[in-house]
Short mmCIF file of C-alpha atoms and ligand atoms in Angstrom, two decimals:
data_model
loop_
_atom_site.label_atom_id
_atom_site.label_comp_id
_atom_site.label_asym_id
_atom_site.label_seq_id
_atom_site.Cartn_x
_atom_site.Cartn_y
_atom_site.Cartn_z
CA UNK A 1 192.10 -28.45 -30.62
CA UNK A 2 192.91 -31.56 -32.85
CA UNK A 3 196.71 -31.24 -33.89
CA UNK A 4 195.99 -34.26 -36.95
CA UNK A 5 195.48 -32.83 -40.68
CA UNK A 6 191.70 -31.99 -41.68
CA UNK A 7 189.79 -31.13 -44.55
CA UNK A 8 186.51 -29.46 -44.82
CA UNK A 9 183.98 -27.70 -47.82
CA UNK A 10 183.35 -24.20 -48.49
CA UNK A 11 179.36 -25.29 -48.94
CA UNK A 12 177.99 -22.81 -51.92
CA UNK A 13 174.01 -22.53 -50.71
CA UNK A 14 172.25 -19.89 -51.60
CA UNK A 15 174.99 -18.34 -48.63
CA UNK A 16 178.05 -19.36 -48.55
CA UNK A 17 179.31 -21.37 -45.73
CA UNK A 18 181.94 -23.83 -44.45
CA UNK A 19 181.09 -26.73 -43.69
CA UNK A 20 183.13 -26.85 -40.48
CA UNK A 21 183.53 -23.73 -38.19
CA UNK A 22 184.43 -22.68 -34.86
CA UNK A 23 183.92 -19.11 -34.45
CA UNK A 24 180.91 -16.99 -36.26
CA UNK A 25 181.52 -13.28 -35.65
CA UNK A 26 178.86 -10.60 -36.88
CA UNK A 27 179.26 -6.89 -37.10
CA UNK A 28 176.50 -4.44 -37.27
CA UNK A 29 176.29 -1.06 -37.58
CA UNK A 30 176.20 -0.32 -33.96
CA UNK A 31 180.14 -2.06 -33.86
CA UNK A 32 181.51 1.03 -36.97
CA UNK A 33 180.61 3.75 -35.14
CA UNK A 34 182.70 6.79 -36.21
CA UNK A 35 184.12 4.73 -39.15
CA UNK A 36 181.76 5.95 -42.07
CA UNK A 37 182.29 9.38 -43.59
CA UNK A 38 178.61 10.12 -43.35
CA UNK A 39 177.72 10.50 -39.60
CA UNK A 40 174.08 11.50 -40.61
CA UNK A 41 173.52 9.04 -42.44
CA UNK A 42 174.76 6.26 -40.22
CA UNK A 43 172.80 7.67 -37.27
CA UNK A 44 169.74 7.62 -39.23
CA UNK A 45 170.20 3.94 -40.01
CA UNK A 46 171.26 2.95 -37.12
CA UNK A 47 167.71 4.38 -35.56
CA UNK A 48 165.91 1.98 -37.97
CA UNK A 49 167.76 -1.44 -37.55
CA UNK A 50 171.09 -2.68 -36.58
CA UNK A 51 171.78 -3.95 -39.57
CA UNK A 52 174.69 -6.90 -39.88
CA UNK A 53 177.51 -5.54 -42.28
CA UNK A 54 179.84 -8.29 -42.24
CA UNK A 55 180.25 -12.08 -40.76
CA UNK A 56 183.12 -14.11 -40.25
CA UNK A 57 183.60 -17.90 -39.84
CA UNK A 58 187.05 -19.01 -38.19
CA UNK A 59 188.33 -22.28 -38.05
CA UNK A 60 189.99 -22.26 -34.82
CA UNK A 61 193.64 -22.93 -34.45
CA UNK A 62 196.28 -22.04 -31.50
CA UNK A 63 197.74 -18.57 -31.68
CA UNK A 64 201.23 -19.50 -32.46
CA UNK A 65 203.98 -18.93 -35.14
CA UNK A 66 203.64 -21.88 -37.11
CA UNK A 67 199.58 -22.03 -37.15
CA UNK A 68 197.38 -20.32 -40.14
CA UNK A 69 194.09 -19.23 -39.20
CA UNK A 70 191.70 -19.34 -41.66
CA UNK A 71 188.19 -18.75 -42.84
CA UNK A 72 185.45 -16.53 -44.50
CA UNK A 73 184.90 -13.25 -44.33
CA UNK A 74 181.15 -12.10 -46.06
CA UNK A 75 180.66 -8.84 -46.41
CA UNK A 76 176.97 -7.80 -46.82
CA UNK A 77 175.72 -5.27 -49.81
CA UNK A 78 175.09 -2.26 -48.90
CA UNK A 79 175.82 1.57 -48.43
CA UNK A 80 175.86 4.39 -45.17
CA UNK A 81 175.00 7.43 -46.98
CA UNK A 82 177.74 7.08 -50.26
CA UNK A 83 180.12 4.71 -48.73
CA UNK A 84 180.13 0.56 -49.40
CA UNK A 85 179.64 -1.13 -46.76
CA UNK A 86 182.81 -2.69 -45.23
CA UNK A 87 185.03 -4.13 -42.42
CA UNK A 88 186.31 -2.71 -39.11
CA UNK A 89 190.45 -3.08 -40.64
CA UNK A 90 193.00 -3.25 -38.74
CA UNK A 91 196.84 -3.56 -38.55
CA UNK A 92 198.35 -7.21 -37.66
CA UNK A 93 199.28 -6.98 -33.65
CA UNK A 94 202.82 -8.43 -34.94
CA UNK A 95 203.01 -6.27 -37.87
CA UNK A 96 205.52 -8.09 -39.59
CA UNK A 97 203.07 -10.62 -40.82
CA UNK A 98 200.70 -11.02 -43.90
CA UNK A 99 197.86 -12.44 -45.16
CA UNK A 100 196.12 -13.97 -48.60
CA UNK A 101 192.09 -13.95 -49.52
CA UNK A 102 190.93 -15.63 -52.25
CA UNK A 103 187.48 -14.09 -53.59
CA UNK A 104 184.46 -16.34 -54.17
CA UNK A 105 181.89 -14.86 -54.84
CA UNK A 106 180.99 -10.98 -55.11
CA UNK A 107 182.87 -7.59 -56.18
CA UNK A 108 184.68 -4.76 -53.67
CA UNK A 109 188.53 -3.72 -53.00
CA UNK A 110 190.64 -4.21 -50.59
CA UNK A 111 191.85 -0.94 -49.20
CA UNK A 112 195.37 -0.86 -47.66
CA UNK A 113 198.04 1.37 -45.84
CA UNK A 114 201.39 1.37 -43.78
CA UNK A 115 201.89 2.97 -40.62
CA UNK A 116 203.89 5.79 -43.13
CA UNK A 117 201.02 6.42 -45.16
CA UNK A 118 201.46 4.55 -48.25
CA UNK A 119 198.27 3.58 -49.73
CA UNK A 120 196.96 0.77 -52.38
CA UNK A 121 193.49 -0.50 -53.26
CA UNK A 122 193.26 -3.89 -55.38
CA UNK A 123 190.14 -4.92 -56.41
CA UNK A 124 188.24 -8.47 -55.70
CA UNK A 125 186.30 -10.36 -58.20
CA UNK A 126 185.52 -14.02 -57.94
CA UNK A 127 189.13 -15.87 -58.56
CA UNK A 128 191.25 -12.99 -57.49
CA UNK A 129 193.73 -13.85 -54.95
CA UNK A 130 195.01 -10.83 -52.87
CA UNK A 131 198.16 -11.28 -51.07
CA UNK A 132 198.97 -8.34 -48.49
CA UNK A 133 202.30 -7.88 -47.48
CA UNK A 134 203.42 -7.47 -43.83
CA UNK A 135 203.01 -3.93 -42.15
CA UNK A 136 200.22 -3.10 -44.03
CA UNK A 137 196.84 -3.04 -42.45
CA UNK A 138 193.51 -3.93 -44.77
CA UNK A 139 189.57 -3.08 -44.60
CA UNK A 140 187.59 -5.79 -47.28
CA UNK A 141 184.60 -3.12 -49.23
CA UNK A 142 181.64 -4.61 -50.61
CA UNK A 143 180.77 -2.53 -54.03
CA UNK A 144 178.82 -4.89 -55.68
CA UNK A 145 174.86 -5.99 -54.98
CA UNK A 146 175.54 -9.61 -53.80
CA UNK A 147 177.84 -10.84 -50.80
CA UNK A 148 181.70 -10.02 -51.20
CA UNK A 149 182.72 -13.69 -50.01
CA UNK A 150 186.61 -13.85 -49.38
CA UNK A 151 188.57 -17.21 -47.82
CA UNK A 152 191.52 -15.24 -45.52
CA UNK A 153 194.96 -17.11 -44.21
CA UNK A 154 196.95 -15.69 -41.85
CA UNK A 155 199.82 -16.45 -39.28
CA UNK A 156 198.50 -17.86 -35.76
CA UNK A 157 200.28 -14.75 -34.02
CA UNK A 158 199.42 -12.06 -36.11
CA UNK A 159 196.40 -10.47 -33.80
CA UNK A 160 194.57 -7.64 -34.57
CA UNK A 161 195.46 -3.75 -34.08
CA UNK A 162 192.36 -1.76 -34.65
CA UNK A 163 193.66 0.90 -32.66
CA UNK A 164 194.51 3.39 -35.54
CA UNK A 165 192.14 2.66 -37.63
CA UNK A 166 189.21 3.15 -35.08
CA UNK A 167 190.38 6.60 -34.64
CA UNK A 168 191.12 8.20 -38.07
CA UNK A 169 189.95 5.64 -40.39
CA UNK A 170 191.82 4.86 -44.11
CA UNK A 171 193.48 7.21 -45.87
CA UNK A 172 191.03 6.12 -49.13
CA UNK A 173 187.20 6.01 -48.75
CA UNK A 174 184.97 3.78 -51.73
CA UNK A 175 182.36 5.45 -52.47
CA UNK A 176 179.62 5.31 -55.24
CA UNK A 177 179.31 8.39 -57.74
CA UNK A 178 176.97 8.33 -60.53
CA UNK A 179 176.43 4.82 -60.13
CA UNK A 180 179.98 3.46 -59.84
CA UNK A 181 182.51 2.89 -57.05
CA UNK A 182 185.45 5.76 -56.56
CA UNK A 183 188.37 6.26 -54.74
CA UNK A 184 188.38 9.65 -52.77
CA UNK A 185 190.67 11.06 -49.65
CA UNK A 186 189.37 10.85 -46.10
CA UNK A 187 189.14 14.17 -44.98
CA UNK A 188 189.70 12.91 -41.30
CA UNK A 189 193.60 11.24 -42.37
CA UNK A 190 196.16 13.00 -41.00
CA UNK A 191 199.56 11.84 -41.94
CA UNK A 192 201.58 10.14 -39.34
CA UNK A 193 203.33 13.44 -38.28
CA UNK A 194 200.68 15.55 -37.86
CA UNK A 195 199.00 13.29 -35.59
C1 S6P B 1 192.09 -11.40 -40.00
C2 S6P B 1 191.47 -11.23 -41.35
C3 S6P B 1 189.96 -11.36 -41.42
C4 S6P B 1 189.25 -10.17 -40.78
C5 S6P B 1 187.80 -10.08 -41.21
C6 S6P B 1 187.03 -8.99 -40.47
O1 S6P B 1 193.42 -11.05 -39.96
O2 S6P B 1 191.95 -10.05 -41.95
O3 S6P B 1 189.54 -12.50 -40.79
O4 S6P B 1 189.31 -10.26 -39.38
O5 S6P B 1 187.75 -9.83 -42.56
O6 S6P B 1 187.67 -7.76 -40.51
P1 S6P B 1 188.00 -6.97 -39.19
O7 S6P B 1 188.82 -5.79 -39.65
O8 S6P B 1 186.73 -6.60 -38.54
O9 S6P B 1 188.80 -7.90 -38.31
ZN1 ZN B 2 194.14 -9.38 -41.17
#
């Protein structure tokens, strides 16, 4: 990995792209099980395709204090059953660090919580930067009809903690009701002392 300065585009094609990459990740549906409210209806999908929810493109850097990864993070339009489609989340590994996204292109939220239960959702629309604090882990929701296209910086050594997440889920679920996105409780939270 080169250790001199670089530059490189964020390419606007009909999909947005950078124009140097190292990593391409892509989720389906097959990678959330358990994660959408509507078990039914993500079944049912999942019968008829594996559809891709989300992709990311990493520029590669060493996973050190010091570094910022970087990249974009496109989350595809879509719904399971009433609920926009959306990332895995996750806690940082090293929870004291934090992140910034700057949205392109597209319309969503950006749900958050601490490990105490706090909550906040902030909404993306191109030009909004979102800065999340340390100790507070974030899912990226797609509520609009196009791509939700977000640029992400974080610290080389953050990691990723799914752990919690994967079993419980958010506190908040987005999901559409007569035709627009709304906040609502996830039945399956449990604050942290009834765990
Ligand atoms: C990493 C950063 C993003 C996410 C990406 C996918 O700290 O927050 O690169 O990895 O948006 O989300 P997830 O929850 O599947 O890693
Ligand atoms: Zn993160």
């Amino acid at each position: 990995m080169s250790d001199k300065p670089f530059t490189f585009d964020i390419v606007h094609q009909e999909k947005m792209i950078l124009s140097k990459y190292d990593n391409h990740i892509v989720r389906r549906l097959s990678a959330m099980k358990g994660q959408f409210s509507d078990a039914e209806a993500y079944e049912r999908m999942l019968a008829e395709k594996d559809r891709v929810l989300y992709e990311v493109y990493e520029v590669e850097r060493p996973k050190a204090t010091g570094e910022l990864l970087h990249g974009l993070s496109i989350v595809l339009s879509g719904k399971v059953g009433n609920e926009f489609n959306m990332t895995k989340g996750h806690f940082h590994s090293v929870i004291e660090t934090s992140e910034v996204y700057y949205c392109l292109r597209g319309v969503g939220y950006m749900v958050m919580e601490t490990p105490e239960g706090k909550w906040a959702v902030e909404p993306f629309k191109p030009q909004s930067v979102l800065y999340v604090p340390p100790r507070w882990a974030h899912r990226s929701i797609n509520t609009g009809e196009e791509d939700l296209v977000l640029f992400f910086v974080y610290p080389g050594n953050a990691g990723h903690d799914y752990g919690s997440i994967e079993k419980q889920g958010f506190r908040k679920l987005i999901v559409q009701k007569d035709g627009k996105p709304f906040i609502i409780d996830n039945p399956r939270w449990l604050p942290p002392e009834e765990r």
